[in-house]
CSV table of C-alpha atoms in Angstrom, one decimal:
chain,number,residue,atom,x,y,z
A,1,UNK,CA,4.2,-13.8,10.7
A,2,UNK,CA,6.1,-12.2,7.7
A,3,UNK,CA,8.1,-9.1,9.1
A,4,UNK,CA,9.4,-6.7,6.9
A,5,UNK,CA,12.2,-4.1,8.6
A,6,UNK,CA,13.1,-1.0,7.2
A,7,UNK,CA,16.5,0.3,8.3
A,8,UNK,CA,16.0,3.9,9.8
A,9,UNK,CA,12.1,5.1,11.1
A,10,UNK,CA,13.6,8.7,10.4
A,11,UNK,CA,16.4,10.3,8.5
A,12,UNK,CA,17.7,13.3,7.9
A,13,UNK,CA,19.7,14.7,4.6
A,14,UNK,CA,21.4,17.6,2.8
A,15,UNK,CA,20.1,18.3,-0.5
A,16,UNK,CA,22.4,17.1,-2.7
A,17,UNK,CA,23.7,13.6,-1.0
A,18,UNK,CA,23.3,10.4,-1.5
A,19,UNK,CA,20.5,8.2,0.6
A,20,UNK,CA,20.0,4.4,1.1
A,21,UNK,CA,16.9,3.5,2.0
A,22,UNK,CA,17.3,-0.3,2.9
A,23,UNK,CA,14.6,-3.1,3.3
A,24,UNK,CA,14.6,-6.7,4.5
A,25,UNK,CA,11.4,-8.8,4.4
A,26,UNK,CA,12.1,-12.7,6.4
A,27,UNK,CA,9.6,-14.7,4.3
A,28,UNK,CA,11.5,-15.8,1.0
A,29,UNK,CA,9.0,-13.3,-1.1
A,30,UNK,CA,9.4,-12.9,-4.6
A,31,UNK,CA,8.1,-9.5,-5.3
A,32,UNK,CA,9.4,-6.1,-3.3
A,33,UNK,CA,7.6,-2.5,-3.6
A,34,UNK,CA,8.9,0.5,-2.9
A,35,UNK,CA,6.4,3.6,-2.4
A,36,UNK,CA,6.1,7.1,-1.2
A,37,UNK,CA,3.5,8.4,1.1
A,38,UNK,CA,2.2,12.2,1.1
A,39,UNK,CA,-0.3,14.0,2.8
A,40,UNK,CA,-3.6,13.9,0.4
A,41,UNK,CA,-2.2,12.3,-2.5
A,42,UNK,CA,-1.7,8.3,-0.8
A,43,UNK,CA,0.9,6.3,-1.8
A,44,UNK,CA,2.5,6.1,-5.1
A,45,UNK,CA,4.6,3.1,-6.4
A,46,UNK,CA,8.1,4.1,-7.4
A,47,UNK,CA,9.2,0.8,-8.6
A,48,UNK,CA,9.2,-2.6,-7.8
A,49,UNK,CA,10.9,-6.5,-8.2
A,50,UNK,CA,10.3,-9.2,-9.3
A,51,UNK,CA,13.3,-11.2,-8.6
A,52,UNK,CA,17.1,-10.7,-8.0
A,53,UNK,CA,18.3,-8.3,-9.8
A,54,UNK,CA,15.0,-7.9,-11.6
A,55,UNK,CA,13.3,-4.4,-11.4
A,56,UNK,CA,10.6,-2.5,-13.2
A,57,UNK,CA,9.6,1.2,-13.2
A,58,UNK,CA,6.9,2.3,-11.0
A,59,UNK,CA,4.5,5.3,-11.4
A,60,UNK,CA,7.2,7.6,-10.2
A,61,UNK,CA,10.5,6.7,-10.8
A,62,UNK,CA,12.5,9.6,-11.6
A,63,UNK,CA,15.0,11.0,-9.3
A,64,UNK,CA,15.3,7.5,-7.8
A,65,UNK,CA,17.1,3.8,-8.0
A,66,UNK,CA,16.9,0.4,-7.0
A,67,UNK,CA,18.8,-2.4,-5.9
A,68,UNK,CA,18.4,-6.2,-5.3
A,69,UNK,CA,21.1,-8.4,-5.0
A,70,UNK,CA,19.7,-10.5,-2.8
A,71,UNK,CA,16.1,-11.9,-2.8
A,72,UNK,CA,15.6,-10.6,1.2
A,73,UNK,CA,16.6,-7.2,0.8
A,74,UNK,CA,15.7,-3.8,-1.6
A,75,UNK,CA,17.5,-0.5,-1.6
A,76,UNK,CA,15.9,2.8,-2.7
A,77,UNK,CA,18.4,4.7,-3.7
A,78,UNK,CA,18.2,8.7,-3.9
A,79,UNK,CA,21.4,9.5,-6.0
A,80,UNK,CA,21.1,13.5,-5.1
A,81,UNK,CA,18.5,13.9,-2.8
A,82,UNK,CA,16.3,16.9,-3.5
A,83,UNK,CA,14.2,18.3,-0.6
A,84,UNK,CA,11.1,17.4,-2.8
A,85,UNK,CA,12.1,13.9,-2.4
A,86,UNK,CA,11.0,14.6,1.7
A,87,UNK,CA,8.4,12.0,2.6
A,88,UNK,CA,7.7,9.1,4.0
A,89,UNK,CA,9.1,5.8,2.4
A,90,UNK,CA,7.6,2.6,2.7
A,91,UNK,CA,8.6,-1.1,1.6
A,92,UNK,CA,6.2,-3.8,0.7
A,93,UNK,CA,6.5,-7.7,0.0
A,94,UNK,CA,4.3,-10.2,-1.5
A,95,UNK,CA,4.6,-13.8,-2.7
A,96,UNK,CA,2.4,-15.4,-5.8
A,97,UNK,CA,3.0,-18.4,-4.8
A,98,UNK,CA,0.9,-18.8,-1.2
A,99,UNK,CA,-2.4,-18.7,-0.1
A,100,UNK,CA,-2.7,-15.0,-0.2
A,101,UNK,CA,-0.8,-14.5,-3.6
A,102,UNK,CA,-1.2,-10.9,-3.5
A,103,UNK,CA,-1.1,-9.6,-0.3
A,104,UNK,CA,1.2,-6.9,0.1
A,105,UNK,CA,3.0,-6.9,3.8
A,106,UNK,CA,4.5,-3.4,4.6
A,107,UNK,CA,7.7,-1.5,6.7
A,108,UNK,CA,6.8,0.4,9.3
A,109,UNK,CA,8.2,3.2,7.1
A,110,UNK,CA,11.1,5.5,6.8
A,111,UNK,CA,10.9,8.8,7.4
A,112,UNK,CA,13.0,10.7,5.3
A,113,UNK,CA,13.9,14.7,5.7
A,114,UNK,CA,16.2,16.7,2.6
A,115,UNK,CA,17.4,20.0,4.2
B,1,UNK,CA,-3.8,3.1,-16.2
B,2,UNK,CA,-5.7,3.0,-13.8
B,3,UNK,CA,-7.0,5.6,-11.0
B,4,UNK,CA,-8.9,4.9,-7.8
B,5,UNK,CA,-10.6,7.9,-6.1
B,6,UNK,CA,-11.6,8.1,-2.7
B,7,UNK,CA,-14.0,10.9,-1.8
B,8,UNK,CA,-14.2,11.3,1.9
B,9,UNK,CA,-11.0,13.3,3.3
B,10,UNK,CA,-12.3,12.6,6.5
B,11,UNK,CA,-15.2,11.0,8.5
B,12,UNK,CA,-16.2,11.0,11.8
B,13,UNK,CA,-18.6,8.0,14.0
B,14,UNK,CA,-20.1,7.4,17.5
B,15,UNK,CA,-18.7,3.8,18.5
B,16,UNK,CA,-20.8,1.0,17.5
B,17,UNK,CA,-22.6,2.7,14.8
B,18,UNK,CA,-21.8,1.6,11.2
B,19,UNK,CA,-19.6,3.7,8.7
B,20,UNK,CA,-19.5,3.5,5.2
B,21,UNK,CA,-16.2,4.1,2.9
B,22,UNK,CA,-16.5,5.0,-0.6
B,23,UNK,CA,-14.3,4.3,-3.6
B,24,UNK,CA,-14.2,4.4,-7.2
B,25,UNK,CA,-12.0,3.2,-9.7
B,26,UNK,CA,-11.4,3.7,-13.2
B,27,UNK,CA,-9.6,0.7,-15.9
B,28,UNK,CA,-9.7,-1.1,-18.3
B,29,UNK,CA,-8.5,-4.2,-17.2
B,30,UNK,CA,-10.6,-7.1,-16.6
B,31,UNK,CA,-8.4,-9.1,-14.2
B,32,UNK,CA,-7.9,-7.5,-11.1
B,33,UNK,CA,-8.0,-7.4,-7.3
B,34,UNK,CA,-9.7,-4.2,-5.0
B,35,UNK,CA,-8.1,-4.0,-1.8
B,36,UNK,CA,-9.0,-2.0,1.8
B,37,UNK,CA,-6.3,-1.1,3.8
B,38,UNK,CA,-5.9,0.4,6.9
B,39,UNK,CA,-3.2,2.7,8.8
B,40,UNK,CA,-3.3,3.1,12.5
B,41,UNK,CA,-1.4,6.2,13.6
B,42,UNK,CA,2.1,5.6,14.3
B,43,UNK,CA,1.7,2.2,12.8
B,44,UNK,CA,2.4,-0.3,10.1
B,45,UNK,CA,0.2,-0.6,6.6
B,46,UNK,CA,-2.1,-4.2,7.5
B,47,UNK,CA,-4.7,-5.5,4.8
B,48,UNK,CA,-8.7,-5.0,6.0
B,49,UNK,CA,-9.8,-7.0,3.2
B,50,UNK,CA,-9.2,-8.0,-0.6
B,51,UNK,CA,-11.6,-8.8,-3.5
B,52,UNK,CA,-11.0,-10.4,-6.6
B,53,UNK,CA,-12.8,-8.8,-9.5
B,54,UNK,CA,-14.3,-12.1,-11.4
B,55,UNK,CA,-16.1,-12.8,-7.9
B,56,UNK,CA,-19.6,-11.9,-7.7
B,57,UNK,CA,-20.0,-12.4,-4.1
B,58,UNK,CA,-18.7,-9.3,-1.6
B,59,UNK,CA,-16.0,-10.3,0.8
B,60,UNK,CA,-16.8,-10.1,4.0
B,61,UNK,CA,-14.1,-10.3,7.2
B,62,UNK,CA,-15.8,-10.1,10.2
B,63,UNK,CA,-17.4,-6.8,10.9
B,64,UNK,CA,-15.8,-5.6,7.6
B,65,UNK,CA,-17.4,-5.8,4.7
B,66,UNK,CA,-17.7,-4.4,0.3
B,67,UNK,CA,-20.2,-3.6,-1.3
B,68,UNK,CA,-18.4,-4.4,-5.0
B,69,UNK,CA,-20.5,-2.9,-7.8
B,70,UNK,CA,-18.2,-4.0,-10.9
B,71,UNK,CA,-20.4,-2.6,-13.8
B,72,UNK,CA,-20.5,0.7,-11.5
B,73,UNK,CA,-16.7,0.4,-10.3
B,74,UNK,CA,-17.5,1.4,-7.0
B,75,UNK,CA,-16.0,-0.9,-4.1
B,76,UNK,CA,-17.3,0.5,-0.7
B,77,UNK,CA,-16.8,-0.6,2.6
B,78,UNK,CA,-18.6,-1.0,5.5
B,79,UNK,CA,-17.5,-1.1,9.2
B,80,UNK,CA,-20.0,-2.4,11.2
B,81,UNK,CA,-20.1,-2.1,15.5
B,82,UNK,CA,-17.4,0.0,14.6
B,83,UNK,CA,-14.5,0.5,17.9
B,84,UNK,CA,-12.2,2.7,18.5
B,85,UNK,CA,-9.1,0.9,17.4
B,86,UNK,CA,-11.0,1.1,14.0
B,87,UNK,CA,-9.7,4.9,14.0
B,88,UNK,CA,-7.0,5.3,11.1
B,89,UNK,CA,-6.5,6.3,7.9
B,90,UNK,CA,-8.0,3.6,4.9
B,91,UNK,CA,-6.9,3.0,1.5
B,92,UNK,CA,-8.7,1.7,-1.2
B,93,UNK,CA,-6.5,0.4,-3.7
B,94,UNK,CA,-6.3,-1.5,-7.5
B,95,UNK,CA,-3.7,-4.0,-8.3
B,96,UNK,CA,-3.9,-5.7,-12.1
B,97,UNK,CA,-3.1,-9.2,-12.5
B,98,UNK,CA,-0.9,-9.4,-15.3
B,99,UNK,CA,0.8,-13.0,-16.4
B,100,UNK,CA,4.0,-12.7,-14.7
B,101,UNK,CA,2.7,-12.0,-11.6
B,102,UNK,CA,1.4,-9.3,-9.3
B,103,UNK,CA,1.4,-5.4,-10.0
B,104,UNK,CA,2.1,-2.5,-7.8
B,105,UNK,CA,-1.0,-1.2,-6.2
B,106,UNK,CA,-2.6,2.1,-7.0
B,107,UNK,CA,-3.7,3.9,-3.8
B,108,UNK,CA,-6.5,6.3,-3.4
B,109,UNK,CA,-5.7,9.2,-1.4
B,110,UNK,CA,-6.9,7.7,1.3
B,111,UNK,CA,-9.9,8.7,4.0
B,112,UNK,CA,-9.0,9.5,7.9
B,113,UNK,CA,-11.6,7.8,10.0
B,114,UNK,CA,-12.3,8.6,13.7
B,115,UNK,CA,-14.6,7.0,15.9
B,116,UNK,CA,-15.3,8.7,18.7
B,117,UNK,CA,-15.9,7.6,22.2
């Protein structure tokens, strides 16, 4: 089964740090997905990968980052978190190349608090 | 772009009867794929059930099953014998195929289902 871990189930911040939000999927996937989850509005795509050190904006980028050095792992990356930014965070895979090319696996979800 | 609305906030069914979910989406795209997915509480995103927009026939996964209306853009779906692990929160969501490979999905905002005992 494809497992995809996301570092912290809940964190807390200070307005103002700096946040790493880190993912790891197991199954070689080329594409990654970061998104945000809020009551009555669903998820919203912030950006995603294609590849190593490939990245493309989502449909709410701002105030966020990404990293992808290695084809496993994605990092959101808050550069001053703002408590607007409170939410729950949730990573996604996929591979084109299988039987179910575009089936998005998820996290369990990070839980993320800006105080 | 493209939106997907989901117009139930909230539904409620006795176990075993059927439930319906509804969802419409707006694009302009021709290639695409609809997806259903659900959300325990306390749990992890899982796929319900995927439909690719150049097939005619409605996908069907057990006791899951669309009703795809492409001229309409309307992509229901139906829970039949419906149990009470079936309680959760279900997406509908849009993901365009574009050449290089797949798209984010676009969510709906999503529709809390309960079945109750």
């Amino acid at each position: 089964d494809v497992k995809v871990t996301q570092s912290s189930r809940y964190l807390v911040k200070r307005t103002g740090e700096k946040v790493f939000l880190e993912c790891v999927q197991d199954m070689d996937h080329e594409n990654m997905f970061w998104y945000r989850q809020d009551p009555g509005l669903g998820l919203r795509l912030i950006y995603f990968s294609y590849d190593v050190k490939m990245k493309e904006k989502g449909d709410i980028p701002e105030g966020y980052s990404v990293s992808r050095e290695k084809k496993e792992r994605f990092s959101l990356i808050l550069e001053s978190a703002s408590t607007n930014q409170t939410s729950m965070y949730l990573c996604a895979s996929s591979a084109p190349g299988t039987s179910r090319p575009y089936e998005q696996y998820f996290g369990p979800g990070t839980r993320l608090t800006v105080t | 772009a493209q939106t997907v609305t989901q117009s139930q906030p909230e539904m409620s069914v006795q176990e075993a009867e059927t439930v319906t979910l509804s969802c419409t989406y707006d694009t302009s795209e021709s290639n695409y794929y609809l997806f259903w997915y659900k959300q325990p509480p306390s749990r992890q995103m899982i796929l319900v059930i995927r439909q690719e927009a150049y097939k005619q026939q409605n996908a069907t996964e057990n006791r899951f099953s669309v009703n795809f209306q492409k001229a309409a853009k309307s992509f229901s779906l139906k829970i039949s014998d419906s149990q009470l692990g079936d309680t959760a929160m279900y997406f509908c969501a849009f993901m365009k195929i574009s050449g290089g490979g797949a798209d984010g999905l676009t969510f709906g905002k999503g529709t809390h289902l309960i079945i109750q005992p």
